[in-house]
Structures are given as structure tokens and as C-alpha cells.
mmCIF file of C-alpha atoms in Angstrom:
data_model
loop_
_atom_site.group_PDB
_atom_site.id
_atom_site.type_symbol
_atom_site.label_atom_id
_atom_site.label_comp_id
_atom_site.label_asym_id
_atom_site.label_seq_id
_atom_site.Cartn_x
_atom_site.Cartn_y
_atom_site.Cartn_z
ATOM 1 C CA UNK A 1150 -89.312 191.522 29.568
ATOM 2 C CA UNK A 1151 -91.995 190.923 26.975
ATOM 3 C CA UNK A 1152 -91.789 190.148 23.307
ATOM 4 C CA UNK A 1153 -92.804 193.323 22.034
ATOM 5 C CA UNK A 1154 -90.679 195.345 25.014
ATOM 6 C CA UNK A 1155 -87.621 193.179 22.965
ATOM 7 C CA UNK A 1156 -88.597 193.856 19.395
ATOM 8 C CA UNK A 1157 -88.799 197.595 20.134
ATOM 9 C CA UNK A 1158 -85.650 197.485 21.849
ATOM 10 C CA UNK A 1159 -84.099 195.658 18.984
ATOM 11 C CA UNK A 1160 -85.678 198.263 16.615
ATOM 12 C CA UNK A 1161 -83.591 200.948 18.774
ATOM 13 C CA UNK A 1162 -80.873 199.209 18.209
ATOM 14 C CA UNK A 1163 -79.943 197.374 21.277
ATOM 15 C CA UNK A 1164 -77.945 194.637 20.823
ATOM 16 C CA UNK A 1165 -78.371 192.947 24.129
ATOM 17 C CA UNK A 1166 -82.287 192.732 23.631
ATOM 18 C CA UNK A 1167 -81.518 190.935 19.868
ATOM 19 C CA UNK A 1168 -79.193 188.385 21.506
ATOM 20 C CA UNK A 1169 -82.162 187.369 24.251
ATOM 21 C CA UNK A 1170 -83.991 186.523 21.090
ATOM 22 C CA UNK A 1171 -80.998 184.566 19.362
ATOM 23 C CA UNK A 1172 -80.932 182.490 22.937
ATOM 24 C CA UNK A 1173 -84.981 182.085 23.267
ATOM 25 C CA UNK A 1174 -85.443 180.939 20.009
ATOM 26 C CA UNK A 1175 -82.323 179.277 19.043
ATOM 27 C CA UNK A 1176 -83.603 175.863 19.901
ATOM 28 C CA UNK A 1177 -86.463 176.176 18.014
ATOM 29 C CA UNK A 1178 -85.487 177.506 15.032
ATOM 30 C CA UNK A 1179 -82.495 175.148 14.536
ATOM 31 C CA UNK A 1180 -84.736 172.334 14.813
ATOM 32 C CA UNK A 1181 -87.504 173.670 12.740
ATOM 33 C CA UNK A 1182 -84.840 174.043 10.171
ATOM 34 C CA UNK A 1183 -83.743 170.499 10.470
ATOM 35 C CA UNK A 1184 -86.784 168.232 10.379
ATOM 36 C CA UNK A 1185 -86.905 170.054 6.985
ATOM 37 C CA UNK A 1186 -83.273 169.581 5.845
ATOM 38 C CA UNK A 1187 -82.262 166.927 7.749
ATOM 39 C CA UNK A 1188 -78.704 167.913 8.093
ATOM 40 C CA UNK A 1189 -77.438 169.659 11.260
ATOM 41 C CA UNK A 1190 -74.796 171.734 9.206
ATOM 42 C CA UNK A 1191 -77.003 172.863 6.707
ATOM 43 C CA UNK A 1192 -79.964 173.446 9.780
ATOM 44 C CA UNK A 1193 -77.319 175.669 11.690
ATOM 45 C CA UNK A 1194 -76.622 177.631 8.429
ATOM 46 C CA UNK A 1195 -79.842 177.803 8.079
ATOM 47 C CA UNK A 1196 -81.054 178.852 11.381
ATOM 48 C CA UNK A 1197 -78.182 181.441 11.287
ATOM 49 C CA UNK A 1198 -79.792 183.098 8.150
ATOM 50 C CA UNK A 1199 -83.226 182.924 9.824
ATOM 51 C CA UNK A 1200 -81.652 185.776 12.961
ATOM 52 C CA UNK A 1201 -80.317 187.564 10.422
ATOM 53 C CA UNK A 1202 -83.537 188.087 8.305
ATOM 54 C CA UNK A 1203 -85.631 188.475 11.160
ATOM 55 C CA UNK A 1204 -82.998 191.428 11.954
ATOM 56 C CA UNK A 1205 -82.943 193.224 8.984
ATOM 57 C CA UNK A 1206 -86.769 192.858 8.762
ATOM 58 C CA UNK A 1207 -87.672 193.562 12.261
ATOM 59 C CA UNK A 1208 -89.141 196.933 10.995
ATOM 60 C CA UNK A 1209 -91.986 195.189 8.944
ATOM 61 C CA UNK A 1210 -92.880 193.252 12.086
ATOM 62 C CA UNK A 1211 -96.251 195.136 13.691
ATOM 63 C CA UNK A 1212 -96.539 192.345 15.996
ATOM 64 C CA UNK A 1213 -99.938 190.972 14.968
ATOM 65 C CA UNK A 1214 -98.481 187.415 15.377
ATOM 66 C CA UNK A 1215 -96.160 186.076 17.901
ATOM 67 C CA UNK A 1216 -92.162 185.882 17.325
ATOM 68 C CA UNK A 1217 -92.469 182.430 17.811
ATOM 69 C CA UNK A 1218 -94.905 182.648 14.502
ATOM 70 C CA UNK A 1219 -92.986 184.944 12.759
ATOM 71 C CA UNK A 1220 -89.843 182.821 12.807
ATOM 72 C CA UNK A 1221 -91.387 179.893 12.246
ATOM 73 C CA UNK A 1222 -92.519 181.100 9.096
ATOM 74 C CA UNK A 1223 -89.175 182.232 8.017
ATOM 75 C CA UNK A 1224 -86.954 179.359 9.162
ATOM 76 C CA UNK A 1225 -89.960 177.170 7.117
ATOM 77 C CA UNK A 1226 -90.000 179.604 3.853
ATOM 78 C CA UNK A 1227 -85.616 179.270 4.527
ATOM 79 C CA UNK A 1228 -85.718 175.769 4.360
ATOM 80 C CA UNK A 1229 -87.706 175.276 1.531
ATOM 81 C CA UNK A 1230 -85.933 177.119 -0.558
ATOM 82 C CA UNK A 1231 -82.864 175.547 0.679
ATOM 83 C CA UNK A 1232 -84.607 172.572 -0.701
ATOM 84 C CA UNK A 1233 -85.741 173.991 -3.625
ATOM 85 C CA UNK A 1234 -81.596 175.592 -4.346
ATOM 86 C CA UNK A 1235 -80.758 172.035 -3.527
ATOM 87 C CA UNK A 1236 -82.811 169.804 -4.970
ATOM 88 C CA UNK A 1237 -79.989 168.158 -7.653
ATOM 89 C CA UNK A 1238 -78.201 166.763 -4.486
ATOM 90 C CA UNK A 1239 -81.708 166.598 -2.262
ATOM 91 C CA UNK A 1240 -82.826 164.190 -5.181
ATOM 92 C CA UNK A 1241 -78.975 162.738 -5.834
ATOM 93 C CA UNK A 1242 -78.278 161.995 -1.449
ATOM 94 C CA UNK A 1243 -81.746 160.730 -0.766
ATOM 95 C CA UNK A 1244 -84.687 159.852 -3.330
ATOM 96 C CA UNK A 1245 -81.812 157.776 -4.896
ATOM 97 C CA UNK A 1246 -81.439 155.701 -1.375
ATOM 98 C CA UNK A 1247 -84.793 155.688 -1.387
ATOM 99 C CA UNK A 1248 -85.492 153.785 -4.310
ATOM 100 C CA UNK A 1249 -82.367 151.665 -4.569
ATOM 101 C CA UNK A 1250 -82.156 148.515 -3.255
ATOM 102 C CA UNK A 1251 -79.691 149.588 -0.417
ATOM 103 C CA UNK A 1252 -81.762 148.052 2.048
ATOM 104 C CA UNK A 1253 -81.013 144.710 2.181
ATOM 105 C CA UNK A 1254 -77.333 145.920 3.695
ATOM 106 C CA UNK A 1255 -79.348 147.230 6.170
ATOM 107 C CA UNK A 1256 -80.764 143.931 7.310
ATOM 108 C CA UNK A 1257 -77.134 143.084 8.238
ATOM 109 C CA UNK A 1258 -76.019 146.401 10.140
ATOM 110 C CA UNK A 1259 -76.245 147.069 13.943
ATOM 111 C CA UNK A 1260 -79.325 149.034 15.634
ATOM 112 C CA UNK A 1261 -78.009 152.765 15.762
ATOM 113 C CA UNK A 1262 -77.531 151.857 11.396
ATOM 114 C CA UNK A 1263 -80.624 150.590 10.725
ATOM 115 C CA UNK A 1264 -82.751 152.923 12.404
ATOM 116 C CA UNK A 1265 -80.264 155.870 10.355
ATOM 117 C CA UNK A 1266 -81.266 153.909 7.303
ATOM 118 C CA UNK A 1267 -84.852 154.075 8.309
ATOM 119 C CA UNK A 1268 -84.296 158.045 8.810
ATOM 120 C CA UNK A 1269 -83.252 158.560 5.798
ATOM 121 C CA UNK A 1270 -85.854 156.480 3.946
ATOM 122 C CA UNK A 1271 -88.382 158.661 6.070
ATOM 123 C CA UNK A 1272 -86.950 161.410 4.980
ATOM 124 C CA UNK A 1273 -86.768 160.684 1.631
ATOM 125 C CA UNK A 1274 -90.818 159.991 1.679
ATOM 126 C CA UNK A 1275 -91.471 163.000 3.571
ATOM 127 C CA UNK A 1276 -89.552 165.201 0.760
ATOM 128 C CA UNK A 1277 -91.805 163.230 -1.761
ATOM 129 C CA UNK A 1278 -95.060 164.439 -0.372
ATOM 130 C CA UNK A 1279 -97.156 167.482 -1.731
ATOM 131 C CA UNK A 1280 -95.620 170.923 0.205
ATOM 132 C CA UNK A 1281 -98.253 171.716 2.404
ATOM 133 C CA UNK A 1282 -98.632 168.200 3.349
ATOM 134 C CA UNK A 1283 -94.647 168.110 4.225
ATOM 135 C CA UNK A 1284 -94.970 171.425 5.956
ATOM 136 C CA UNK A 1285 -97.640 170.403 7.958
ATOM 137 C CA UNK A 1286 -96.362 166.997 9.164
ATOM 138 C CA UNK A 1287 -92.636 168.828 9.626
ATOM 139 C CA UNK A 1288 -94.175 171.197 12.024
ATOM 140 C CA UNK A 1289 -95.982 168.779 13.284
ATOM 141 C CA UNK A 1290 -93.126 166.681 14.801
ATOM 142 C CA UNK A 1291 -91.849 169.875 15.883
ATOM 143 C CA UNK A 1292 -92.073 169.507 20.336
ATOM 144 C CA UNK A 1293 -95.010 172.199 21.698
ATOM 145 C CA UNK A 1294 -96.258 173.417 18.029
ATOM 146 C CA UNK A 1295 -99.901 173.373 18.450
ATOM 147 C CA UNK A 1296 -102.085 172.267 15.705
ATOM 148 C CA UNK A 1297 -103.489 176.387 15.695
ATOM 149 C CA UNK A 1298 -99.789 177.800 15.875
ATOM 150 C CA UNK A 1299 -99.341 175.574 12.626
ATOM 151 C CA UNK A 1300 -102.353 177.012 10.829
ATOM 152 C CA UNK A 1301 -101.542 180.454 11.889
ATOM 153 C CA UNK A 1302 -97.821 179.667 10.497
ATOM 154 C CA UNK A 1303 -99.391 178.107 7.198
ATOM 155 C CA UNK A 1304 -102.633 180.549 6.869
ATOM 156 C CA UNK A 1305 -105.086 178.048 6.637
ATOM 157 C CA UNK A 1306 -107.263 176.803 9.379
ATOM 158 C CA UNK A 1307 -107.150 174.230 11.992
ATOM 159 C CA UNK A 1308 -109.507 171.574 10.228
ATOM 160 C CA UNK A 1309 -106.833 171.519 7.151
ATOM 161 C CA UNK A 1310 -103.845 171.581 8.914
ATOM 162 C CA UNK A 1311 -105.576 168.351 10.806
ATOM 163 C CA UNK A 1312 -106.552 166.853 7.628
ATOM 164 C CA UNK A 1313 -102.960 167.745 5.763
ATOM 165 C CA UNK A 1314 -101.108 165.849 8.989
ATOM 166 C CA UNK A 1315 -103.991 163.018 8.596
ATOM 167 C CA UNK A 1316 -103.327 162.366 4.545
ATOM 168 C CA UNK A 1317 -99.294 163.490 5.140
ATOM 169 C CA UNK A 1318 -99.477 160.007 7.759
ATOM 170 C CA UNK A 1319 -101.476 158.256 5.122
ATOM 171 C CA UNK A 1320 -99.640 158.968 2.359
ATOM 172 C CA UNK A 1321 -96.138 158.086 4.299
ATOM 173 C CA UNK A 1322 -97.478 155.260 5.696
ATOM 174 C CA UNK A 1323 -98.288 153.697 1.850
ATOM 175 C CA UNK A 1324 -94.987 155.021 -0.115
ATOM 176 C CA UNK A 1325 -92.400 153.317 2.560
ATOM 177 C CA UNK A 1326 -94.845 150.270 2.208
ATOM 178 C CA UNK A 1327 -94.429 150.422 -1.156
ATOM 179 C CA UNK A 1328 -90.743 151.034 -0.668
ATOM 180 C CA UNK A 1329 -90.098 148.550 1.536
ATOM 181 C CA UNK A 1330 -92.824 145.559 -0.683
ATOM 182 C CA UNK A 1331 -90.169 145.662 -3.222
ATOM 183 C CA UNK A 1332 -87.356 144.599 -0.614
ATOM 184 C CA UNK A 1333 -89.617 141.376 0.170
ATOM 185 C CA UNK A 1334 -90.872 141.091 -4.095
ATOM 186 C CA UNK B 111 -106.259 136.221 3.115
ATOM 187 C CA UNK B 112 -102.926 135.526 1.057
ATOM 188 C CA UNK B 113 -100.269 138.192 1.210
ATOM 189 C CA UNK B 114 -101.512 139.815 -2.111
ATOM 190 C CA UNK B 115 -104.485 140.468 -0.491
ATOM 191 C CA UNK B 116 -102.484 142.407 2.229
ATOM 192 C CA UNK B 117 -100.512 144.241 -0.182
ATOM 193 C CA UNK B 118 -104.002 145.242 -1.906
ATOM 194 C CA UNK B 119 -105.898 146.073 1.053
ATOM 195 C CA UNK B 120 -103.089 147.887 2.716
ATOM 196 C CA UNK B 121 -104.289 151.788 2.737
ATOM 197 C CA UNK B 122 -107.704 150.523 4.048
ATOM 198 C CA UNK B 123 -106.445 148.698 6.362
ATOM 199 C CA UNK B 124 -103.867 151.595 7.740
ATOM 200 C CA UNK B 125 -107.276 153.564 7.806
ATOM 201 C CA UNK B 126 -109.724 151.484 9.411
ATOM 202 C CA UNK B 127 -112.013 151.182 6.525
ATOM 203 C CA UNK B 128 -112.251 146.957 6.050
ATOM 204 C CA UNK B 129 -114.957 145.543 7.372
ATOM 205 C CA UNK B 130 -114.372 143.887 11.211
ATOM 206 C CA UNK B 131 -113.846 140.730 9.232
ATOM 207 C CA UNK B 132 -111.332 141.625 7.199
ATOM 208 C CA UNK B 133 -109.787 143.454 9.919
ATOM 209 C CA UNK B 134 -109.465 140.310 11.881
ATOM 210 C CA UNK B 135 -108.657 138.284 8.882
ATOM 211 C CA UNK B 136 -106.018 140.399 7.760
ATOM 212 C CA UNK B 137 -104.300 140.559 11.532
ATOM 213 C CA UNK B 138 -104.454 137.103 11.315
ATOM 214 C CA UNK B 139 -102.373 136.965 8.262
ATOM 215 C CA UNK B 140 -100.145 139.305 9.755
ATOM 216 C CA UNK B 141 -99.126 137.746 12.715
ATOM 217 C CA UNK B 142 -98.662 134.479 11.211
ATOM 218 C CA UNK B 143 -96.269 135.734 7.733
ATOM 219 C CA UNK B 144 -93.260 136.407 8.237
ATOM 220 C CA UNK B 145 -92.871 138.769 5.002
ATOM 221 C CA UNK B 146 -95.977 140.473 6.155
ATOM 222 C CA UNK B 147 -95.224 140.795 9.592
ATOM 223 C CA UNK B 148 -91.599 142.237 8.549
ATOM 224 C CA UNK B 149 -92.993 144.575 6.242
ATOM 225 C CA UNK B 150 -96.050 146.625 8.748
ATOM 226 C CA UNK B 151 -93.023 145.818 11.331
ATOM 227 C CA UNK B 152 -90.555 148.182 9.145
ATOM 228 C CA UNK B 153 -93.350 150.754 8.148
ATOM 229 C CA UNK B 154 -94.212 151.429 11.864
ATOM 230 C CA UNK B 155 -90.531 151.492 13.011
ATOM 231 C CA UNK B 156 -89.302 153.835 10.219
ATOM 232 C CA UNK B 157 -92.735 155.989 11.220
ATOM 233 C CA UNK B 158 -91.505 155.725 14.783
ATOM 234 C CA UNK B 159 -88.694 157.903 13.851
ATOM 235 C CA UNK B 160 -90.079 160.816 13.480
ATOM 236 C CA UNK B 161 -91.789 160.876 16.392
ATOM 237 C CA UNK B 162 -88.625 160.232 18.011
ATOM 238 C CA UNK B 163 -86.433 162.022 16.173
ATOM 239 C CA UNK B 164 -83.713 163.732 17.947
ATOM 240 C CA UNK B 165 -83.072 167.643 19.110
ATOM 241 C CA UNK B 166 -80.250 169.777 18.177
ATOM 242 C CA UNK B 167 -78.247 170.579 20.734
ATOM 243 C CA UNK B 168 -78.023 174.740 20.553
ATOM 244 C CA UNK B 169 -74.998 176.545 19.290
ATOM 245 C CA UNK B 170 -73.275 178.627 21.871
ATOM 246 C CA UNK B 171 -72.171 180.870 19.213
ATOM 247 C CA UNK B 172 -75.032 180.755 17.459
ATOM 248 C CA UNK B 173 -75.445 185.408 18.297
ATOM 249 C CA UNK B 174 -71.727 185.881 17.489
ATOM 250 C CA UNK B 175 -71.991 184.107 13.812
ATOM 251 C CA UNK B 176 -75.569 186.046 13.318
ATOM 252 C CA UNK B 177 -74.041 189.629 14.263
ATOM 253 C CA UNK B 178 -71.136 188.806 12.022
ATOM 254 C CA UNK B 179 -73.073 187.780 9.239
ATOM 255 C CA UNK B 180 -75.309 191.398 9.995
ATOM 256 C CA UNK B 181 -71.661 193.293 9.607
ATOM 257 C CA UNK B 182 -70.200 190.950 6.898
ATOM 258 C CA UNK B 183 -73.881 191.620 4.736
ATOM 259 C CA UNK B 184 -73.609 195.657 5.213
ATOM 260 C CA UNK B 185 -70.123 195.775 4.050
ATOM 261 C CA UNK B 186 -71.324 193.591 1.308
ATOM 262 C CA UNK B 187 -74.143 196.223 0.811
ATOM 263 C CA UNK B 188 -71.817 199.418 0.895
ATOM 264 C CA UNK B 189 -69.262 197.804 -1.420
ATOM 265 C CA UNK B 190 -71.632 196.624 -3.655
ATOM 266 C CA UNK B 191 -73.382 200.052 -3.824
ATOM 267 C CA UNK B 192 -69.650 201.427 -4.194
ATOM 268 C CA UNK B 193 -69.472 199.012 -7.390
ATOM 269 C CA UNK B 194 -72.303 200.718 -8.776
ATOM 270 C CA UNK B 195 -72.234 204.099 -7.938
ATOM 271 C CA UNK B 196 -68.388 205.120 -9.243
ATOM 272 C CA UNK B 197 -69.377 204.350 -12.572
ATOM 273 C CA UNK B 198 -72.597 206.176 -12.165
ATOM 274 C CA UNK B 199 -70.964 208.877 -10.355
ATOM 275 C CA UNK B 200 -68.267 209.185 -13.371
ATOM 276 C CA UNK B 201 -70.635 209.414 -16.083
ATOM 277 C CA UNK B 202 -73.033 212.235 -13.824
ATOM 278 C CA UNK B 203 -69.698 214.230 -13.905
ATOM 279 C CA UNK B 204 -68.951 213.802 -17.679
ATOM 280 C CA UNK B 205 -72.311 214.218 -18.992
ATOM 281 C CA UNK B 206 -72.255 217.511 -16.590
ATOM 282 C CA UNK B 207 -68.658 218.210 -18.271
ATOM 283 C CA UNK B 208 -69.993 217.870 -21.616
ATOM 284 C CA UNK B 209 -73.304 219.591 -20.929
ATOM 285 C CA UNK B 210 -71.487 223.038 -19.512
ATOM 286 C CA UNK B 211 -69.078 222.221 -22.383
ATOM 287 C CA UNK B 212 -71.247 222.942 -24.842
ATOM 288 C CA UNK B 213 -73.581 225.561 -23.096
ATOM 289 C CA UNK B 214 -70.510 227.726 -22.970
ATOM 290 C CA UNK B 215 -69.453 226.677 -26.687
ATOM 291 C CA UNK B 216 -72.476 227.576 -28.019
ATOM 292 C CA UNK B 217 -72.330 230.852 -25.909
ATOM 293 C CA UNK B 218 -69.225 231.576 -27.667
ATOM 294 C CA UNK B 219 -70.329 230.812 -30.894
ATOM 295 C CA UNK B 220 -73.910 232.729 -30.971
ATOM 296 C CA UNK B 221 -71.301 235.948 -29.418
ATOM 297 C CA UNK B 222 -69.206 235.749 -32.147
ATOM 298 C CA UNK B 223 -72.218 235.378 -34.554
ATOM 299 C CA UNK B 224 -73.722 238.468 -33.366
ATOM 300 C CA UNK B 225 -70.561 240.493 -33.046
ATOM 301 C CA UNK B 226 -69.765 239.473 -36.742
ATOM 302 C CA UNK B 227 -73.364 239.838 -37.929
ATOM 303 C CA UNK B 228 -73.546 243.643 -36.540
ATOM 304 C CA UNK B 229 -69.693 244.828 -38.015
ATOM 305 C CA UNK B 230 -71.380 243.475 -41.366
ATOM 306 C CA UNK B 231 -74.667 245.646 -40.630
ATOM 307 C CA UNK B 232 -72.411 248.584 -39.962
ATOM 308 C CA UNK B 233 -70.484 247.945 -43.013
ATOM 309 C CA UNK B 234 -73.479 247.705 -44.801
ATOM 310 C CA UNK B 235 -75.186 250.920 -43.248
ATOM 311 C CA UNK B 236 -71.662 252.527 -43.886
ATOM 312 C CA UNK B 237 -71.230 251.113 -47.501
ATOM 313 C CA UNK B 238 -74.696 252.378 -48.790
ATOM 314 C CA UNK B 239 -74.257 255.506 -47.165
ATOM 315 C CA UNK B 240 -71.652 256.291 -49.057
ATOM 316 C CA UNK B 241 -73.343 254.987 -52.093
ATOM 317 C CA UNK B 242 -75.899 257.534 -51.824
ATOM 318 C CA UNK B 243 -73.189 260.377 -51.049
ATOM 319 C CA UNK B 244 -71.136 258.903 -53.842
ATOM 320 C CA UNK B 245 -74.507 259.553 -56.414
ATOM 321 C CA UNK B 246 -75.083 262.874 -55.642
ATOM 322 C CA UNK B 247 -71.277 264.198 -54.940
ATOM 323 C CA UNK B 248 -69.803 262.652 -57.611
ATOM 324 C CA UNK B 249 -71.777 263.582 -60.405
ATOM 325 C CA UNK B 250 -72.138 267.143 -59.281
ATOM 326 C CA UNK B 251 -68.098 267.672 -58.741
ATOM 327 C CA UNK B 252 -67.074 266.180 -61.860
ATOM 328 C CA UNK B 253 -69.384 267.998 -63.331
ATOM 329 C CA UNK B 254 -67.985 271.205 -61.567
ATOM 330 C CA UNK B 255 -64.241 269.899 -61.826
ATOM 331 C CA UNK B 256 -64.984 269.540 -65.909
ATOM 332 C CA UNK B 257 -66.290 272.897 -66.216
ATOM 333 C CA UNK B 258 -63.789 274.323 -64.491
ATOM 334 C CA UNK B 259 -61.320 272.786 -66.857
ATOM 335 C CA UNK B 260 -62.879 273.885 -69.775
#
């Protein structure tokens, strides 16, 4: 069945077509939700808000873009303003880490530790970039998101989104430098 | 090259934009400090991550908890509208009360107005009637009645 057989279905009402979509997508969306978030309870939350938007909204959707678009675009627009509701504890849990000197306990800490450290100081300098920057490189790491499904997702065109992932690496790149300088000053 | 230099010339370096000599110069460097070597070690493993970084495993309830949140958010919506509309509801029916309340009232009063107004306008019409018939009667009996007595 095609994706606009299944939207009109779901606009009938059927509940059977809706729950194909939950299943297609459900992989996606969760994980779209948490290279933003970085926390798999708040991504499922998340991800569980993005069905039920794209349900109550399915009558605004013409299909001019694909689903896959669609709820990229919501489970992104979701997650920021997850951030955005959060951002006491964003700024409390991780930009704190970031620019403590926790580090050097790190140094003495197994494998599957340090590289969770390193996560989180990633993190943390991913959530310190500009927003299209962060949405670009997010969406980026996201597995079989193609450079032109991003720009179609962000509205701009291919040549930015390539330059926002370039200057996103860039920029990364030089804060946990900078970051991690001050562990060897 | 001293590690300074390194620190300085980082971002052109991470963007091949030195010159080949400094490139080499500065790889030198790298590969033989420690500090250096530690720190471009720890920037491209912490980068490594997100290319890396791992998948969520999909929730097999995942539809249940959506079509639950559907029904729990229309409930939500009905008893929120609920909230709303029995106070708004109330005061329809008590500015209705009050409006046919004082239609009728009014009716009442401008019915006894007029009623009153026309027994005055008869009593009036009857009053100076009898005025007039009082003029010429009067005068004309008495006059008579004296007369008569004399």
C-alpha cells in the first residue's frame, strides 16, 4: 500500500492503516528525536507526541512532501522545543559537564565510561552550536537522510545544508579542542 | 613548531588551509607531543561518536501509548470544553431570564400605564362634561327654583 493510499485511509478513520505508520516510522522518529535530546526516555516521549500530532493534523497534510519529511519536521520542531522547555536542566545536566573539569576522572574510568563521557561532552558542544547548524549536523548523523531530504526538512537548499554540516564539523571540532586544551593547561 | 603554535594554528589546520610546510611541520609536532597528540587524539574520538552513535531499539508499544494518548487528549478536550461552557451556558440562560424578565415587566407596566392613563381621560372627558352641563343647568334651575319660591 502506498503512502498516500495510508494517509487517506487514516483520514477515514482506519485505525489499522495509522498503526502501519506508527511501525514504518517508529525507528526513525525515535531516533531523530534522540540525537536531539539525547535521552531515550525523553526521545520515546517525544516520539510518542510526534504520532499523535501527525494524527490530529493529518487533515492539513496535502501530501506535497513525503511522510518521511513531514515527520521529520515535527519530531525536529518537538525536540527543539523540548530543548527550549528544558533548557534550565539542558544547561544544569550538560553545559555544566562540559565546562567543569570532570574530565580528568575520566582518564581513570574503563572504555564503555570514557567514550559516555565523550558523548556527553559531544553533546554538550552540539547543543552550543547556532540552531540550524545543530539541526543540520543532527539530521545529518541520522542513517539514510540525504543531504536533499535535509534541505527539504529545513527549507533551504542543498549548498547550505552542505555548508551548515561543513561549519557545524568546524565549529565542533574547535569548541571540544578548546574544551579539552584546558584539561592539558 | 612548539605546542602554542598548535593550539594557534588549530582551525587551519582542521581545515587544510596551512601551507604544505606547516602542514608537515605541525604533524611532526603532533606525533612526537604527547599533550598534543592526546589532545587531536580526544577531539577525533569524541567526533567519532557521533558517527557511531547508537540506534534505539523500537518500542513494541510504541501504537498502544499513541492511541491512548489520542483518547486521553479528547477527553481532555471535551472536559475542558465542559469547564468552559457550564459557566457560559449558565449565564446565556440568566441573561435570557433577565432579558424576558424585563420584556414582560415592562409589558406590564406600559399596560397598566395606558389602562390608567385612559380611566383618567374618561374622567376627564366625563368631569368637563359635566362642567359644561353644570354652567348652563345650574344657573337656569336656580334661577327657576328661586322664582318659583318667590
Amino acid at each position: 500500500m502506498s503512502e498516500q493510499e495510508l494517509i487517506s485511509r487514516i483520514k477515514q478513520g482506519n485505525q489499522q492503516a495509522f498503526k502501519q505508520i506508527v511501525d514504518d516510522y517508529q525507528s526513525m522518529v525515535l531516533n531523530t528525536c534522540f540525537q536531539f535530546v539525547n535521552d531515550r526516555d525523553d526521545a520515546k516521549d517525544l516520539a510518542q507526541d510526534v504520532f499523535v500530532e501527525m494524527y490530529n493534523s493529518i487533515y492539513s497534510f496535502r501530501g506535497d512532501a513525503k511522510v518521511s519529511t513531514w515527520l521529520y519536521r515535527i519530531s525536529v520542531n518537538k525536540s527543539l522545543n523540548f530543548i527550549k522547555k528544558h533548557k534550565r536542566k539542558f544547561l544544569i545536566d550538560d553545559l555544566e559537564s562540559f565546562f567543569s573539569n570532570k574530565s580528568e576522572e575520566t582518564y581513570n574510568a574503563d572504555k564503555n565510561m570514557e567514550d559516555h563521557e565523550r558523548a556527553k561532552h559531544l553533546y554538550a558542544a552540539i547543543h552550543s552550536l547556532s540552531k540550524n547548524q545543530r539541526i543540520a549536523f543532527s539530521l545529518h548523523k541520522i542513517d539514510g537522510i540525504s543531504y536533499t531530504e535535509i534541505a527539504e526538512i529545513m527549507n533551504v537548499s542543498v549548498s547550505s545544508v552542505e555548508s551548515l554540516i561543513h561549519r557545524a564539523k568546524v565549529n565542533l571540532k574547535k569548541k571540544l579542542f578548546n574544551f579539552y586544551k584546558k584539561n592539558v593547561d | 613548531m612548539i605546542c602554542k603554535d598548535v593550539h594557534k594554528k588549530y582551525d587551519l589546520f582542521q581545515n587544510d588551509q596551512l601551507s604544505k610546510h606547516e602542514m608537515e611541520s605541525m604533524e611532526q609536532h603532533i606525533s612526537a607531543c604527547a599533550d598534543c597528540k592526546w589532545l587531536i587524539d580526544e577531539v577525533n574520538k569524541t567526533m567519532d561518536i557521533a558517527n557511531n552513535k547508537e540506534l534505539l531499539s523500537v518500542d513494541p508499544f510504541m501504537f498502544t501509548r499513541v492511541q491512548q494518548q489520542i483518547i486521553n487528549e479528547s477527553t481532555k478536550t471535551v472536559r475542558l470544553w465542559g469547564k468552559f461552557l457550564q459557566p457560559i451556558a449558565a449565564s446565556v440562560v440568566i441573561i435570557i431570564g433577565l432579558t424576558i424578565g424585563i420584556g414582560l415587566g415592562s409589558k406590564f407596566y406600559n399596560d397598566s400605564l395606558k389602562s390608567s392613563s385612559e380611566s383618567r381621560e374618561e374622567i376627564n372627558t366625563f368631569s368637563s362634561e359635566e362642567v359644561y352641563f353644570e354652567a348652563i343647568d345650574y344657573s337656569s334651575s336656580l334661577e327657576a327654583f328661586l322664582l318659583a319660591e318667590e
